[in-house]
Amino acid sequence: MTSSGRERSRGLRWWFFRRDAASGSMVETELVLVVQHDQVFLRGFDADQLVGAMLANPGWLKYVSLASRSSMGYQARVADRFGLQISPTRVTPGLAVLPLLMWYDKPHLCFKDHYLQFVFEPSESGVRIREGEFPEDVLGQRLVHEIREKGMDAHEKYGTWVVDEQTPVSRLSMKRISIL
């Protein structure tokens, strides 16, 4: 699914709740891959492995951010910033994830229902994301606050994880990209 013009300015929430006369919801898959307009993948990732891992572990693996340059050295940054020691969880032989203590605006795979029933549902998340606001700003701040207040037990309901430094992405810079 792609967006253009006015649709792009409406934000992610609009895509989840938009209804199409022919097919119902615009989002018909169980999982969604969210890739922001200014992010590019520097190399591929094993989508089948990641999707399989998420489908096998929907109770705790709800959102998986693909590793980015800003998530490199994430364990050390969490220790420095929050005083918490986090360890990778091996999900499959080729996939390990770390608890993500924020909601990154980076490419990620997430259950559609996690967006609909948690992210955009204030009675579940405790946060109302209004039109024009971004989950990474509003929900991300709440997640950090709850972890600081309650410790890592608060992370469970958010279900946010990051691939353990395997799939870097970078901000798109038109100065550095040549179109062939």
mmCIF file of C-alpha atoms in Angstrom:
data_model
loop_
_atom_site.group_PDB
_atom_site.id
_atom_site.type_symbol
_atom_site.label_atom_id
_atom_site.label_comp_id
_atom_site.label_asym_id
_atom_site.label_seq_id
_atom_site.Cartn_x
_atom_site.Cartn_y
_atom_site.Cartn_z
ATOM 1 C CA MET A 1 0.000 0.000 0.000
ATOM 2 C CA THR A 2 1.392 3.384 -0.893
ATOM 3 C CA SER A 3 0.197 6.873 -0.127
ATOM 4 C CA SER A 4 0.332 10.175 -1.900
ATOM 5 C CA GLY A 5 -0.637 13.803 -1.431
ATOM 6 C CA ARG A 6 -3.394 14.408 1.074
ATOM 7 C CA GLU A 7 -3.474 10.776 2.252
ATOM 8 C CA ARG A 8 0.163 10.939 3.358
ATOM 9 C CA SER A 9 -0.518 13.978 5.510
ATOM 10 C CA ARG A 10 -3.266 12.186 7.430
ATOM 11 C CA GLY A 11 -0.817 9.851 9.132
ATOM 12 C CA LEU A 12 -0.651 6.206 10.036
ATOM 13 C CA ARG A 13 -3.851 6.112 12.065
ATOM 14 C CA TRP A 14 -5.881 7.082 8.989
ATOM 15 C CA TRP A 15 -4.621 4.037 7.062
ATOM 16 C CA PHE A 16 -5.700 1.658 9.811
ATOM 17 C CA PHE A 17 -9.217 3.023 10.074
ATOM 18 C CA ARG A 18 -9.834 3.961 6.448
ATOM 19 C CA ARG A 19 -12.528 1.897 4.786
ATOM 20 C CA ASP A 20 -12.547 1.028 1.132
ATOM 21 C CA ALA A 21 -15.948 0.408 -0.470
ATOM 22 C CA ALA A 22 -14.691 -2.620 -2.387
ATOM 23 C CA SER A 23 -12.619 -4.398 0.249
ATOM 24 C CA GLY A 24 -13.449 -3.000 3.685
ATOM 25 C CA SER A 25 -10.371 -1.954 5.651
ATOM 26 C CA MET A 26 -7.289 -0.819 3.769
ATOM 27 C CA VAL A 27 -5.228 -2.975 6.146
ATOM 28 C CA GLU A 28 -6.241 -6.592 5.666
ATOM 29 C CA THR A 29 -3.105 -8.409 6.851
ATOM 30 C CA GLU A 30 -2.387 -9.670 10.353
ATOM 31 C CA LEU A 31 0.994 -7.907 10.412
ATOM 32 C CA VAL A 32 2.002 -4.542 8.980
ATOM 33 C CA LEU A 33 5.438 -3.405 7.888
ATOM 34 C CA VAL A 34 5.745 0.306 8.584
ATOM 35 C CA VAL A 35 8.509 2.095 6.674
ATOM 36 C CA GLN A 36 8.759 5.854 6.986
ATOM 37 C CA HIS A 37 9.300 7.971 3.888
ATOM 38 C CA ASP A 38 12.829 8.993 4.928
ATOM 39 C CA GLN A 39 14.178 5.533 5.801
ATOM 40 C CA VAL A 40 15.939 3.079 3.508
ATOM 41 C CA PHE A 41 17.183 -0.447 4.157
ATOM 42 C CA LEU A 42 20.931 -0.775 3.821
ATOM 43 C CA ARG A 43 20.624 -4.536 3.344
ATOM 44 C CA GLY A 44 17.889 -7.118 3.280
ATOM 45 C CA PHE A 45 16.427 -9.005 6.219
ATOM 46 C CA ASP A 46 14.795 -12.406 6.485
ATOM 47 C CA ALA A 47 11.141 -11.378 6.409
ATOM 48 C CA ASP A 48 9.908 -14.982 6.486
ATOM 49 C CA GLN A 49 11.905 -15.667 9.646
ATOM 50 C CA LEU A 50 10.716 -12.490 11.380
ATOM 51 C CA VAL A 51 7.066 -12.994 10.391
ATOM 52 C CA GLY A 52 7.230 -16.646 11.485
ATOM 53 C CA ALA A 53 8.744 -15.674 14.837
ATOM 54 C CA MET A 54 6.062 -13.067 15.450
ATOM 55 C CA LEU A 55 3.216 -15.365 14.473
ATOM 56 C CA ALA A 56 4.630 -18.049 16.792
ATOM 57 C CA ASN A 57 4.969 -15.573 19.709
ATOM 58 C CA PRO A 58 2.063 -13.089 19.469
ATOM 59 C CA GLY A 59 1.669 -12.758 23.225
ATOM 60 C CA TRP A 60 4.980 -10.976 23.739
ATOM 61 C CA LEU A 61 6.505 -10.192 20.324
ATOM 62 C CA LYS A 62 4.021 -7.528 19.201
ATOM 63 C CA TYR A 63 6.269 -4.891 17.587
ATOM 64 C CA VAL A 64 9.749 -5.531 16.186
ATOM 65 C CA SER A 65 11.868 -2.611 15.062
ATOM 66 C CA LEU A 66 14.428 -3.464 12.448
ATOM 67 C CA ALA A 67 17.888 -2.542 13.636
ATOM 68 C CA SER A 68 19.052 0.918 12.613
ATOM 69 C CA ARG A 69 22.167 2.964 13.055
ATOM 70 C CA SER A 70 20.549 4.524 16.116
ATOM 71 C CA SER A 71 19.912 1.098 17.661
ATOM 72 C CA MET A 72 23.535 -0.020 17.334
ATOM 73 C CA GLY A 73 25.029 -0.377 20.801
ATOM 74 C CA TYR A 74 21.504 -0.317 22.215
ATOM 75 C CA GLN A 75 22.288 -2.507 25.255
ATOM 76 C CA ALA A 76 25.009 -0.116 26.428
ATOM 77 C CA ARG A 77 22.817 2.953 25.854
ATOM 78 C CA VAL A 78 19.990 1.416 27.894
ATOM 79 C CA ALA A 79 22.436 0.677 30.716
ATOM 80 C CA ASP A 80 23.775 4.240 30.614
ATOM 81 C CA ARG A 81 20.432 6.005 30.238
ATOM 82 C CA PHE A 82 18.159 3.859 32.405
ATOM 83 C CA GLY A 83 20.567 1.875 34.564
ATOM 84 C CA LEU A 84 18.970 -1.332 33.262
ATOM 85 C CA GLN A 85 20.701 -4.439 31.992
ATOM 86 C CA ILE A 86 18.893 -5.974 29.023
ATOM 87 C CA SER A 87 19.845 -9.163 27.232
ATOM 88 C CA PRO A 88 18.985 -10.538 23.816
ATOM 89 C CA THR A 89 16.232 -13.120 23.588
ATOM 90 C CA ARG A 90 16.907 -15.775 20.956
ATOM 91 C CA VAL A 91 13.634 -16.229 19.055
ATOM 92 C CA THR A 92 14.942 -18.532 16.341
ATOM 93 C CA PRO A 93 18.466 -19.802 15.605
ATOM 94 C CA GLY A 94 19.051 -16.805 13.345
ATOM 95 C CA LEU A 95 17.064 -14.134 15.172
ATOM 96 C CA ALA A 96 17.630 -12.431 18.509
ATOM 97 C CA VAL A 97 15.731 -9.413 19.828
ATOM 98 C CA LEU A 98 16.273 -6.908 22.620
ATOM 99 C CA PRO A 99 13.517 -5.231 24.647
ATOM 100 C CA LEU A 100 12.913 -1.846 23.046
ATOM 101 C CA LEU A 101 12.216 0.754 25.715
ATOM 102 C CA MET A 102 10.559 3.188 23.329
ATOM 103 C CA TRP A 103 8.377 3.241 20.240
ATOM 104 C CA TYR A 104 10.826 3.997 17.440
ATOM 105 C CA ASP A 105 9.751 5.804 14.284
ATOM 106 C CA LYS A 106 11.940 3.357 12.385
ATOM 107 C CA PRO A 107 10.902 0.568 10.025
ATOM 108 C CA HIS A 108 9.098 -2.041 12.064
ATOM 109 C CA LEU A 109 6.792 -5.009 11.839
ATOM 110 C CA CYS A 110 3.776 -4.950 14.121
ATOM 111 C CA PHE A 111 0.511 -6.782 14.576
ATOM 112 C CA LYS A 112 -2.337 -4.792 13.070
ATOM 113 C CA ASP A 113 -4.453 -5.583 16.131
ATOM 114 C CA HIS A 114 -1.735 -4.184 18.420
ATOM 115 C CA TYR A 115 -2.132 -0.858 16.646
ATOM 116 C CA LEU A 116 -5.942 -1.014 16.669
ATOM 117 C CA GLN A 117 -6.476 -2.433 20.170
ATOM 118 C CA PHE A 118 -3.515 -0.910 22.023
ATOM 119 C CA VAL A 119 -1.721 1.929 20.271
ATOM 120 C CA PHE A 120 -4.896 3.681 19.108
ATOM 121 C CA GLU A 121 -7.036 2.544 22.061
ATOM 122 C CA PRO A 122 -6.546 4.807 25.086
ATOM 123 C CA SER A 123 -8.396 2.491 27.479
ATOM 124 C CA GLU A 124 -5.677 -0.138 26.891
ATOM 125 C CA SER A 125 -2.528 1.957 26.432
ATOM 126 C CA GLY A 126 -3.416 4.833 28.742
ATOM 127 C CA VAL A 127 -2.580 7.272 25.948
ATOM 128 C CA ARG A 128 -4.796 9.088 23.478
ATOM 129 C CA ILE A 129 -3.012 9.717 20.188
ATOM 130 C CA ARG A 130 -4.790 12.571 18.481
ATOM 131 C CA GLU A 131 -4.833 13.332 14.777
ATOM 132 C CA GLY A 132 -1.474 14.774 13.809
ATOM 133 C CA GLU A 133 0.362 13.176 16.754
ATOM 134 C CA PHE A 134 2.798 10.311 16.331
ATOM 135 C CA PRO A 135 2.946 7.076 18.378
ATOM 136 C CA GLU A 136 6.700 7.498 18.868
ATOM 137 C CA ASP A 137 6.139 10.864 20.548
ATOM 138 C CA VAL A 138 3.079 10.122 22.680
ATOM 139 C CA LEU A 139 3.176 6.372 23.323
ATOM 140 C CA GLY A 140 6.971 6.296 23.379
ATOM 141 C CA GLN A 141 7.077 8.860 26.176
ATOM 142 C CA ARG A 142 4.506 6.874 28.174
ATOM 143 C CA LEU A 143 6.525 3.664 27.777
ATOM 144 C CA VAL A 144 9.713 5.322 29.021
ATOM 145 C CA HIS A 145 7.827 6.884 31.958
ATOM 146 C CA GLU A 146 6.260 3.569 32.980
ATOM 147 C CA ILE A 147 9.562 1.685 32.785
ATOM 148 C CA ARG A 148 11.274 4.328 34.907
ATOM 149 C CA GLU A 149 8.421 4.161 37.415
ATOM 150 C CA LYS A 150 7.661 0.412 37.476
ATOM 151 C CA GLY A 151 10.739 -1.261 35.991
ATOM 152 C CA MET A 152 10.873 -3.766 33.160
ATOM 153 C CA ASP A 153 7.538 -5.354 34.107
ATOM 154 C CA ALA A 154 5.911 -2.328 32.425
ATOM 155 C CA HIS A 155 7.432 -3.346 29.098
ATOM 156 C CA GLU A 156 5.281 -6.450 28.706
ATOM 157 C CA LYS A 157 2.036 -4.766 27.605
ATOM 158 C CA TYR A 158 3.880 -2.702 24.979
ATOM 159 C CA GLY A 159 5.604 -5.736 23.453
ATOM 160 C CA THR A 160 8.266 -3.606 21.724
ATOM 161 C CA TRP A 161 11.471 -5.289 20.592
ATOM 162 C CA VAL A 162 14.362 -4.463 18.296
ATOM 163 C CA VAL A 163 16.277 -6.900 16.117
ATOM 164 C CA ASP A 164 19.660 -7.327 17.725
ATOM 165 C CA GLU A 165 21.786 -5.218 15.334
ATOM 166 C CA GLN A 166 21.264 -7.208 12.150
ATOM 167 C CA THR A 167 19.419 -5.016 9.654
ATOM 168 C CA PRO A 168 20.689 -1.425 9.675
ATOM 169 C CA VAL A 169 18.680 1.308 8.031
ATOM 170 C CA SER A 170 19.670 4.874 7.407
ATOM 171 C CA ARG A 171 17.978 8.220 6.896
ATOM 172 C CA LEU A 172 17.382 8.910 3.242
ATOM 173 C CA SER A 173 19.647 11.668 1.994
ATOM 174 C CA MET A 174 18.998 12.880 -1.524
ATOM 175 C CA LYS A 175 22.504 14.359 -1.526
ATOM 176 C CA ARG A 176 24.042 10.888 -1.282
ATOM 177 C CA ILE A 177 21.711 8.888 -3.504
ATOM 178 C CA SER A 178 22.024 8.886 -7.250
ATOM 179 C CA ILE A 179 19.129 7.630 -9.296
ATOM 180 C CA LEU A 180 20.222 5.450 -12.207
#
